[in-house]
Coordinates of C-alpha atoms and ligand atoms in Angstrom, one line a residue:
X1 CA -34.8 20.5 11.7
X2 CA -31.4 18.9 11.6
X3 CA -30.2 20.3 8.6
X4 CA -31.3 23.8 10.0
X5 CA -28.0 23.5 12.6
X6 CA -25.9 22.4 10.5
X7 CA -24.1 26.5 9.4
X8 CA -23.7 26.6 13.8
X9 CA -21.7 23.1 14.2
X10 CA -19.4 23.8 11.2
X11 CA -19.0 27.6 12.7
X12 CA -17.9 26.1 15.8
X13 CA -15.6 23.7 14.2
X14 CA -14.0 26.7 12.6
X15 CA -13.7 28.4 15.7
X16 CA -12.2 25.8 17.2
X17 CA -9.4 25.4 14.8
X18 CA -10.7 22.0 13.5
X19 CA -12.4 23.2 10.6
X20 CA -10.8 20.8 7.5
X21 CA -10.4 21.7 3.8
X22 CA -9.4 19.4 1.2
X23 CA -6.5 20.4 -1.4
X24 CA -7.5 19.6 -5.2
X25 CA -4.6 17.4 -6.6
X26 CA -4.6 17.3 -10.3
X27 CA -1.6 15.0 -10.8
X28 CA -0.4 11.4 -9.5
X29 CA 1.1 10.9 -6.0
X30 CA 4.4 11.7 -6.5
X31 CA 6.4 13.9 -3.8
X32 CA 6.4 16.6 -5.8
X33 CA 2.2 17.3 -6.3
X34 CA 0.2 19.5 -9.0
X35 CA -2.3 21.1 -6.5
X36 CA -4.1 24.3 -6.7
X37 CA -1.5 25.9 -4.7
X38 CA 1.0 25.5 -7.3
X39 CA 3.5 22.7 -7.0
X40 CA 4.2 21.2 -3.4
X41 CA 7.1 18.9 -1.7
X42 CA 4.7 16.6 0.0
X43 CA 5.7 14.7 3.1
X44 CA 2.0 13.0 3.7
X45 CA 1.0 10.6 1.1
X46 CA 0.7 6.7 2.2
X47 CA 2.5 5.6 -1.1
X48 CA 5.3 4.3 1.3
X49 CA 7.4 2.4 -1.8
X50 CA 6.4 4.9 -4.7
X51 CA 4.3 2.5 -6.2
X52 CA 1.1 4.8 -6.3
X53 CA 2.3 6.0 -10.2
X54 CA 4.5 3.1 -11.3
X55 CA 4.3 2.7 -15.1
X56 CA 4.2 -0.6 -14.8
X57 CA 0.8 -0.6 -12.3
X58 CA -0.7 1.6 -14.6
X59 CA 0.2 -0.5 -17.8
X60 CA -1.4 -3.4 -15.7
X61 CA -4.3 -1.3 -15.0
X62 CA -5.2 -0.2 -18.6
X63 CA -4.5 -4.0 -20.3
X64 CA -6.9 -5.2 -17.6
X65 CA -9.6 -2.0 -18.3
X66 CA -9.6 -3.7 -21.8
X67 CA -10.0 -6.8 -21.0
X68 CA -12.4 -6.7 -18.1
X69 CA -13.6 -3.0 -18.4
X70 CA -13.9 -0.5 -15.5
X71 CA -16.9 -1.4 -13.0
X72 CA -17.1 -4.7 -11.4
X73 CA -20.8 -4.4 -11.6
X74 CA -21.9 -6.2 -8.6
X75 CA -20.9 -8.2 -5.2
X76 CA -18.5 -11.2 -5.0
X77 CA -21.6 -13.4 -4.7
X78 CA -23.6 -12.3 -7.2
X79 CA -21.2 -11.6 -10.5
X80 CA -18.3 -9.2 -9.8
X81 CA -16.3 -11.9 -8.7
X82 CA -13.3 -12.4 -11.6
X83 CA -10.2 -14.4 -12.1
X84 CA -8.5 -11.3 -11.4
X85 CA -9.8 -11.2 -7.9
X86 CA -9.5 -14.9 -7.7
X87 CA -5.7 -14.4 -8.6
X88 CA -5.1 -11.5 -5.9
X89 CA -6.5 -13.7 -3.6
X90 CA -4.1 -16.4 -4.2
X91 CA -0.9 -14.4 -4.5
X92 CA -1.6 -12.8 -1.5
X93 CA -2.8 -16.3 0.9
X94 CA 1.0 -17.6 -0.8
X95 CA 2.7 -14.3 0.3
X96 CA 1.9 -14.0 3.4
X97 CA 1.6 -17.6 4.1
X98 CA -1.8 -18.3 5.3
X99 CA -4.3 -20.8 4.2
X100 CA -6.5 -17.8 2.9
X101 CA -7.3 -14.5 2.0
X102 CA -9.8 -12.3 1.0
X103 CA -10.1 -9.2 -0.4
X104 CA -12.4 -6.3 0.7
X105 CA -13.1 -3.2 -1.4
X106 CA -11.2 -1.0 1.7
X107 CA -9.4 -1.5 4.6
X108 CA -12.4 0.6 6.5
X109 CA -15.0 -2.3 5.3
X110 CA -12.7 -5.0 5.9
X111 CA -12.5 -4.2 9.6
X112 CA -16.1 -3.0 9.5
X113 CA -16.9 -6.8 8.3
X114 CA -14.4 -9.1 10.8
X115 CA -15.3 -7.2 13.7
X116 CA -19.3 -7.4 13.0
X117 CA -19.3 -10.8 11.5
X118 CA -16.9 -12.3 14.1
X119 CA -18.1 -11.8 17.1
X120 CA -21.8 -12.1 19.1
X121 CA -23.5 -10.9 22.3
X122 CA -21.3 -11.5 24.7
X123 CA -18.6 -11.5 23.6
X124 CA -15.5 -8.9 24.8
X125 CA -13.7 -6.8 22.4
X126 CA -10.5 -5.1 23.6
X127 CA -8.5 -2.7 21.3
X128 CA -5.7 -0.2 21.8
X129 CA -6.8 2.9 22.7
X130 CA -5.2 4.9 19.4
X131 CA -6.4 1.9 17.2
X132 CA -7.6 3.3 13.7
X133 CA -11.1 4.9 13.8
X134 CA -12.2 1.4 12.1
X135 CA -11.7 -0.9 14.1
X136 CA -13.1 1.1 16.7
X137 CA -16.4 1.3 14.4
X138 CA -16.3 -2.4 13.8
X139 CA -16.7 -2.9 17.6
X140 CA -19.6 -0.2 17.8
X141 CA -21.5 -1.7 14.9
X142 CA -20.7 -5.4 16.3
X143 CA -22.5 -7.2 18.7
X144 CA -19.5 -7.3 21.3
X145 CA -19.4 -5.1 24.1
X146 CA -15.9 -2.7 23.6
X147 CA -12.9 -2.2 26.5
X148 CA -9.9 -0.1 25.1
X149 CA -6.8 -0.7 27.0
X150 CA -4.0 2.4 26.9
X151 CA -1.8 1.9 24.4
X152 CA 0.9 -0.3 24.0
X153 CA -0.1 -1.1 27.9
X154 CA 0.4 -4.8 27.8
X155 CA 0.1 -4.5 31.9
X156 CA -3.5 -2.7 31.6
X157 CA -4.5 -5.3 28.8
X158 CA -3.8 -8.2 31.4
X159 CA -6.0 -6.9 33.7
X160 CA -8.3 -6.5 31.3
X161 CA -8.1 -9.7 30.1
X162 CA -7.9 -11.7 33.9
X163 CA -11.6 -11.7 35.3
X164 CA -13.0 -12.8 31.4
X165 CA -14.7 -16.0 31.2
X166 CA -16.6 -15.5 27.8
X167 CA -15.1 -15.3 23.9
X168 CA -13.0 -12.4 23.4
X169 CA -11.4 -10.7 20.7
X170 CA -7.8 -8.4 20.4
X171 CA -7.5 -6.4 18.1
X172 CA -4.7 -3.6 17.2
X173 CA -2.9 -1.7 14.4
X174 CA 0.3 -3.2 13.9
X175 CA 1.8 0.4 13.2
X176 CA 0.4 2.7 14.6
X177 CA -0.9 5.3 12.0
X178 CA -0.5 8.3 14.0
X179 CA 2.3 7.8 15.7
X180 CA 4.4 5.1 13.8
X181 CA 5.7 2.6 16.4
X182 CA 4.7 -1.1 16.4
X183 CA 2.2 -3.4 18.3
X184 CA 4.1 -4.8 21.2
X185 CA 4.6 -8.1 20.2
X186 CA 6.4 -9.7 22.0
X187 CA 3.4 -9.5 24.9
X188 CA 0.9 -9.3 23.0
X189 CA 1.2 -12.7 21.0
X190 CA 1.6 -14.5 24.4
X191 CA -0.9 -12.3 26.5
X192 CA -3.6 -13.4 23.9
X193 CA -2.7 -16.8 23.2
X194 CA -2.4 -17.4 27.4
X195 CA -6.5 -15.8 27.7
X196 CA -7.5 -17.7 24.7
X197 CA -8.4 -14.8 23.3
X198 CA -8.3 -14.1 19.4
X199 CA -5.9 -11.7 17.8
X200 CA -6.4 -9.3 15.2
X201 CA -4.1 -7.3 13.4
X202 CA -4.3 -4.2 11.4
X203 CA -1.1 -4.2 9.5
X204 CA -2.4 -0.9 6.9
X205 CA 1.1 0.6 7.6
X206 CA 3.2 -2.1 8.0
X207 CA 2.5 -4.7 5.3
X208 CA 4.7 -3.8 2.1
X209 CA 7.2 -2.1 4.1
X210 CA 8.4 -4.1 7.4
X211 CA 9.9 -7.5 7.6
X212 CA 11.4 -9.9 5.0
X213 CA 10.1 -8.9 1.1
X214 CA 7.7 -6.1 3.1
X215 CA 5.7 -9.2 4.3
X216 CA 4.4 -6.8 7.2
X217 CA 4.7 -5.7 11.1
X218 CA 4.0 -9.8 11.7
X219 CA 4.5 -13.0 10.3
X220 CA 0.6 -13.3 9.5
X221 CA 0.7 -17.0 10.8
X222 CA 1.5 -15.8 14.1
X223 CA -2.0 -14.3 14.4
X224 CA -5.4 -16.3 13.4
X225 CA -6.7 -12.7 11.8
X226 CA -4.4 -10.7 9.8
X227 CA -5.8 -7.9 8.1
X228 CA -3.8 -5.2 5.5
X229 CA -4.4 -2.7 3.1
X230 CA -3.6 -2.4 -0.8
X231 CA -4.3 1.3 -0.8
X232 CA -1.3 2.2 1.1
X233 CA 2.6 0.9 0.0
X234 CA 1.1 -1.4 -2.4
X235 CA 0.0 1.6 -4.5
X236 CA -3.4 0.6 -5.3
X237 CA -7.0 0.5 -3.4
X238 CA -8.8 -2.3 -1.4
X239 CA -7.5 -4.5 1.0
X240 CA -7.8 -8.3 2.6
X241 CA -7.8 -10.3 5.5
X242 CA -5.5 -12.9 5.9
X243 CA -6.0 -16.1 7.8
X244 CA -7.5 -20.0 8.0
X245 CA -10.5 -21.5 5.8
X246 CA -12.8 -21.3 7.9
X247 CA -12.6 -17.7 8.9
X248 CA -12.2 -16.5 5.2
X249 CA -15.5 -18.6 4.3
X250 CA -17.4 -17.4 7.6
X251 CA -16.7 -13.5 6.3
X252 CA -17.9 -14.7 3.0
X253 CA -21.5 -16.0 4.8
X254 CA -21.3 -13.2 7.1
X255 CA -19.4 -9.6 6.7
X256 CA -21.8 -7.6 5.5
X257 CA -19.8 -4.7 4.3
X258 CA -18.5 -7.9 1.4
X259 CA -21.8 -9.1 0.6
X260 CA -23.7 -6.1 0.5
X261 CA -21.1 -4.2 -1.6
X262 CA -19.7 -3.9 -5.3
X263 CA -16.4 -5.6 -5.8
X264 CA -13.4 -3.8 -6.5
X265 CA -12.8 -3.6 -9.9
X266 CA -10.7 -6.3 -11.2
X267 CA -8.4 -3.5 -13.3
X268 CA -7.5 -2.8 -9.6
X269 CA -6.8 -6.5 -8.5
X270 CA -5.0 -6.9 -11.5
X271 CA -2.5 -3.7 -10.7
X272 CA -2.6 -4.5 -6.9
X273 CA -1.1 -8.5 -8.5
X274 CA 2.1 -6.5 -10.4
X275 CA 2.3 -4.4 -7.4
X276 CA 2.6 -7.6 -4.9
X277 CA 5.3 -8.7 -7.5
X278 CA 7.6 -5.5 -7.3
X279 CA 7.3 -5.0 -3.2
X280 CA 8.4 -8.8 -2.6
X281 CA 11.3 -8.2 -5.4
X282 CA 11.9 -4.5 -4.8
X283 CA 14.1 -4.3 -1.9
X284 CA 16.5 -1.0 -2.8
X285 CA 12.7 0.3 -2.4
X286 CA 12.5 -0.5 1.4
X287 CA 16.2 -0.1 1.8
X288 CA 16.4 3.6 0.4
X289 CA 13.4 4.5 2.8
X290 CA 14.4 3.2 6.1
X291 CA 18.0 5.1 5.2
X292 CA 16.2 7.8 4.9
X293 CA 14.1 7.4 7.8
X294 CA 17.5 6.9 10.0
X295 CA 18.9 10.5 8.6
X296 CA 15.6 12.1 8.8
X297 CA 16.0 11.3 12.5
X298 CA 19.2 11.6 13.0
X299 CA 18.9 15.4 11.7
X300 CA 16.1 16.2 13.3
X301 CA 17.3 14.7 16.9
X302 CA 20.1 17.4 16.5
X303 CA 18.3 19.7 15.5
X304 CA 15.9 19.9 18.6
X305 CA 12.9 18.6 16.9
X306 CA 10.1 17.1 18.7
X307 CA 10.4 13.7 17.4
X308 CA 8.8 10.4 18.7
X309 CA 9.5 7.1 19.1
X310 CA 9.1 5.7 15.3
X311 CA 11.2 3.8 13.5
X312 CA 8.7 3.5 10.5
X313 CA 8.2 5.7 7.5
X314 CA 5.4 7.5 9.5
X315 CA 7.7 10.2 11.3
X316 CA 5.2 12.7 13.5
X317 CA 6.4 15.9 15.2
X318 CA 4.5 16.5 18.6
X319 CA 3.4 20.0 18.7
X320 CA 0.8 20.0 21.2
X321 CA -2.2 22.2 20.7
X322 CA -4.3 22.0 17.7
X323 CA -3.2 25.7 16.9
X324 CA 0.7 24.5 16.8
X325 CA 0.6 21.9 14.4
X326 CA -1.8 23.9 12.3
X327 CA 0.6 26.9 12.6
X328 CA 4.0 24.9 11.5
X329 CA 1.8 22.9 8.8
X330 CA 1.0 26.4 7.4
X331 CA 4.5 27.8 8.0
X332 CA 6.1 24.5 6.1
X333 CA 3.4 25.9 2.9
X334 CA 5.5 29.2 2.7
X335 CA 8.5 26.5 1.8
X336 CA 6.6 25.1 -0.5
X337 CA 6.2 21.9 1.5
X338 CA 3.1 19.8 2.2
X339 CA 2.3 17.9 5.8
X340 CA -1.0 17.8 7.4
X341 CA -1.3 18.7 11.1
X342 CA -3.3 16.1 12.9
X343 CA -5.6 17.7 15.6
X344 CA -8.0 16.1 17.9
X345 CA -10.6 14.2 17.1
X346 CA -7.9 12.0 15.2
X347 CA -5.7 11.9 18.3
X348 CA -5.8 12.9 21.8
X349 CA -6.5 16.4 22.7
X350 CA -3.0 18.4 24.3
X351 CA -1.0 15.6 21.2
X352 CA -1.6 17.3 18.1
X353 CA 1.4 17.2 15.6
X354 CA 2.5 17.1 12.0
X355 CA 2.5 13.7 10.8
X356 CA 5.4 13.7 8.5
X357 CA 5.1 10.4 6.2
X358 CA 8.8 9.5 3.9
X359 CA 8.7 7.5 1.0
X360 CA 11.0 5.7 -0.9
X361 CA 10.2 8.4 -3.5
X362 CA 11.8 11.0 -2.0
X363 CA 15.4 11.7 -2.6
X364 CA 17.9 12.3 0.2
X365 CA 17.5 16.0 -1.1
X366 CA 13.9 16.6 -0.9
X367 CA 14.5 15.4 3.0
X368 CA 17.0 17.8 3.8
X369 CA 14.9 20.8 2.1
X370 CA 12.2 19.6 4.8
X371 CA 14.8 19.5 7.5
X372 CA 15.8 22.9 6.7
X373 CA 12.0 24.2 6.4
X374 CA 11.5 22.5 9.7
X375 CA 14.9 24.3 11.7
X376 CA 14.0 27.6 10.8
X377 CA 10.0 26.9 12.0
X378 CA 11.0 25.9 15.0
X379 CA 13.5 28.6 15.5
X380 CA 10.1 30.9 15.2
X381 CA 7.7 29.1 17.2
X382 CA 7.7 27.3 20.2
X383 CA 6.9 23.5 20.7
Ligands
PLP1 C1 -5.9 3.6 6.2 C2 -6.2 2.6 7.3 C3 -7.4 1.8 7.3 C4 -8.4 2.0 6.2 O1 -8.0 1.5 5.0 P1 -8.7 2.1 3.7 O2 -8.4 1.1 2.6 O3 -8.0 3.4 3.4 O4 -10.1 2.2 3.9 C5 -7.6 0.9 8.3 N1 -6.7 0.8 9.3 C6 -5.6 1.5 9.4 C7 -4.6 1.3 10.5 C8 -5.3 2.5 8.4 O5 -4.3 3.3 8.5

């Protein structure tokens, strides 16, 4: 009986190192977190811009709880569908410039729904190889057959992409979530546009915090699908695709994970609307991040630390074995600091690391407590 083998797989997980365990957080996202540890610096939230606890998100959210109450209490097509939503929609299509946009109730559905509802039997799928796990479950649940290509390999994509007669479909993170650098592109716009095949862009770390206002990794028109999340910098939860008419009203017809799902609730949209406002006005936000994204690096080159090529708030340390980054994650809780080691199956065995995230929270002093914490580790262990 399956559920008689369960207590064996989650034995071997342990023994493998890979067993997880989730913290209980009884405060907002703010670097410095209530846990049931006791207070921790933490260095791996998403909030990228510090918007996750912003009064003014939270005012938005409890004038709209009153007006429009807490659940949406159905699907976009049937009645959770408000002027909220409708709104969101809007601000968003005018933000990032395209004729469209639509919102999903996560950034796991929404690539869940353009990957399944977009393509047919036949069809080719190519992704990057460390694409987020959903997109990679898009293509399994779609009706395209999946090629990954190594990443950032624009060489190994080409090939890819020369013998294909048939509809095909790009698609890629536009930061990469594990390891922080960029799409590349500068081949990958051309490569794609030369095959005729259609580009899609995951922009979950990028959109709020790159380019002009936080508009994202990529000018949105510069790709037919643009897809981003409102869970990460923008604060809230959700997220949308971005992109012409007729694609937003064929995922309306056809992604199931919108029709067959609750909507959001519009308290959310309504928050994730004053949120959109402050990123595009905010810009001491993104300018006191990426400064301290340069002297995080900066100290840490010096310092000997295992850095790699990032120049976005997601800032790993390559560590190696599962053990390692498990061993400096728990050597960084004796400081009192908070960063989750990510081990295999989340990235490549032999490339585990701590995946150190900086916010425009943090001060300049909370960064060099971490940089101290992190000296002395390495000083004791190995990389
Ligand atoms: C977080 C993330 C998602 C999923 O978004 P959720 O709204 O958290 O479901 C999708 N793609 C990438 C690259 C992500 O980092």
């Amino acid at each position: 009986m399956i559920v008689n083998r369960l207590a064996a797989g989650l034995a071997q997980q342990q023994a493998l190192g890979l067993y997880r365990r989730r913290r209980i957080v009884s405060g907002p996202q703010t670097p410095v977190l209530q846990t049931d540890d006791g207070e921790l610096l933490s260095f791996c939230s998403n909030d990228y811009l510090g918007l996750a606890a912003d009064p003014r998100l939270v005012a938005a959210l409890t004038q709209a709880a009153r007006r429009y109450g807490v659940g949406a209490g159905a699907a976009h097509l049937i009645s959770g569908h408000t002027a909220a939503h409708q709104a969101l929609e809007e601000a968003l299509a005018a933000f990032v410039g395209t004729e469209r946009v639509l919102l999903f109730s996560t950034g796991y559905m929404a690539n869940l729904g353009v990957l399944t509802a977009l393509t047919r039997a036949g069809d080719l799928i190519l992704q990057d190889r460390l694409n987020h796990a959903s997109l990679l479950d898009g293509a399994r649940l779609s009706a395209g057959r999946l090629r990954r290509y190594r990443h950032a390999d624009m060489d190994h994509l080409q090939r890819l992409l020369a013998p294909i007669t048939g509809a095909c479909l790009i698609a890629s993170d536009g930061v990469f979530s594990m390891d922080g650098d960029c799409a590349p592109y500068a081949r990958l716009i051309p490569l794609a546009r030369a095959h005729q095949a259609t580009l899609m862009i995951d922009d979950a770390h990028g959109f709020g915090v790159l380019g002009t206002q936080g508009r994202g990794s990529i000018d949105a028109t510069q790709v037919p699908i643009y897809m981003a999340t409102l869970g990460k910098a923008v604060g809230v939860a959700g997220a949308f695709v971005a992109g012409s008419a007729d694609l937003i009203e064929t995922l309306i017809q056809q992604a199931r994970s919108y029709v067959y799902t609750t909507a959001m609730p519009a308290a959310l949209a309504e928050a994730a609307c004053v949120s959109l406002d402050i990123l595009a006005t905010e810009d001491w936000r993104r300018t006191h991040l990426f400064e301290l994204i340069r002297f995080f690096r900066h100290e840490a080159r010096l310092a000997g630390l295992p850095l790699m090529s990032s120049e976005t708030p997601v800032q790993p340390l390559l560590l190696g074995s599962a053990d390692q980054a498990s061993a400096w994650s728990q050597a960084l809780l004796q400081y009192r600091i908070l960063v989750s080691a990510i081990r295999p199956p989340t990235v490549p065995q032999g490339s585990a690391r701590l995946r150190i995230t900086l916010s425009a929270a943090h001060t300049k002093a909370q960064v060099e407590q971490l940089l101290t914490a992190l000296t002395h580790i390495s000083r004791q262990h190995h990389v």
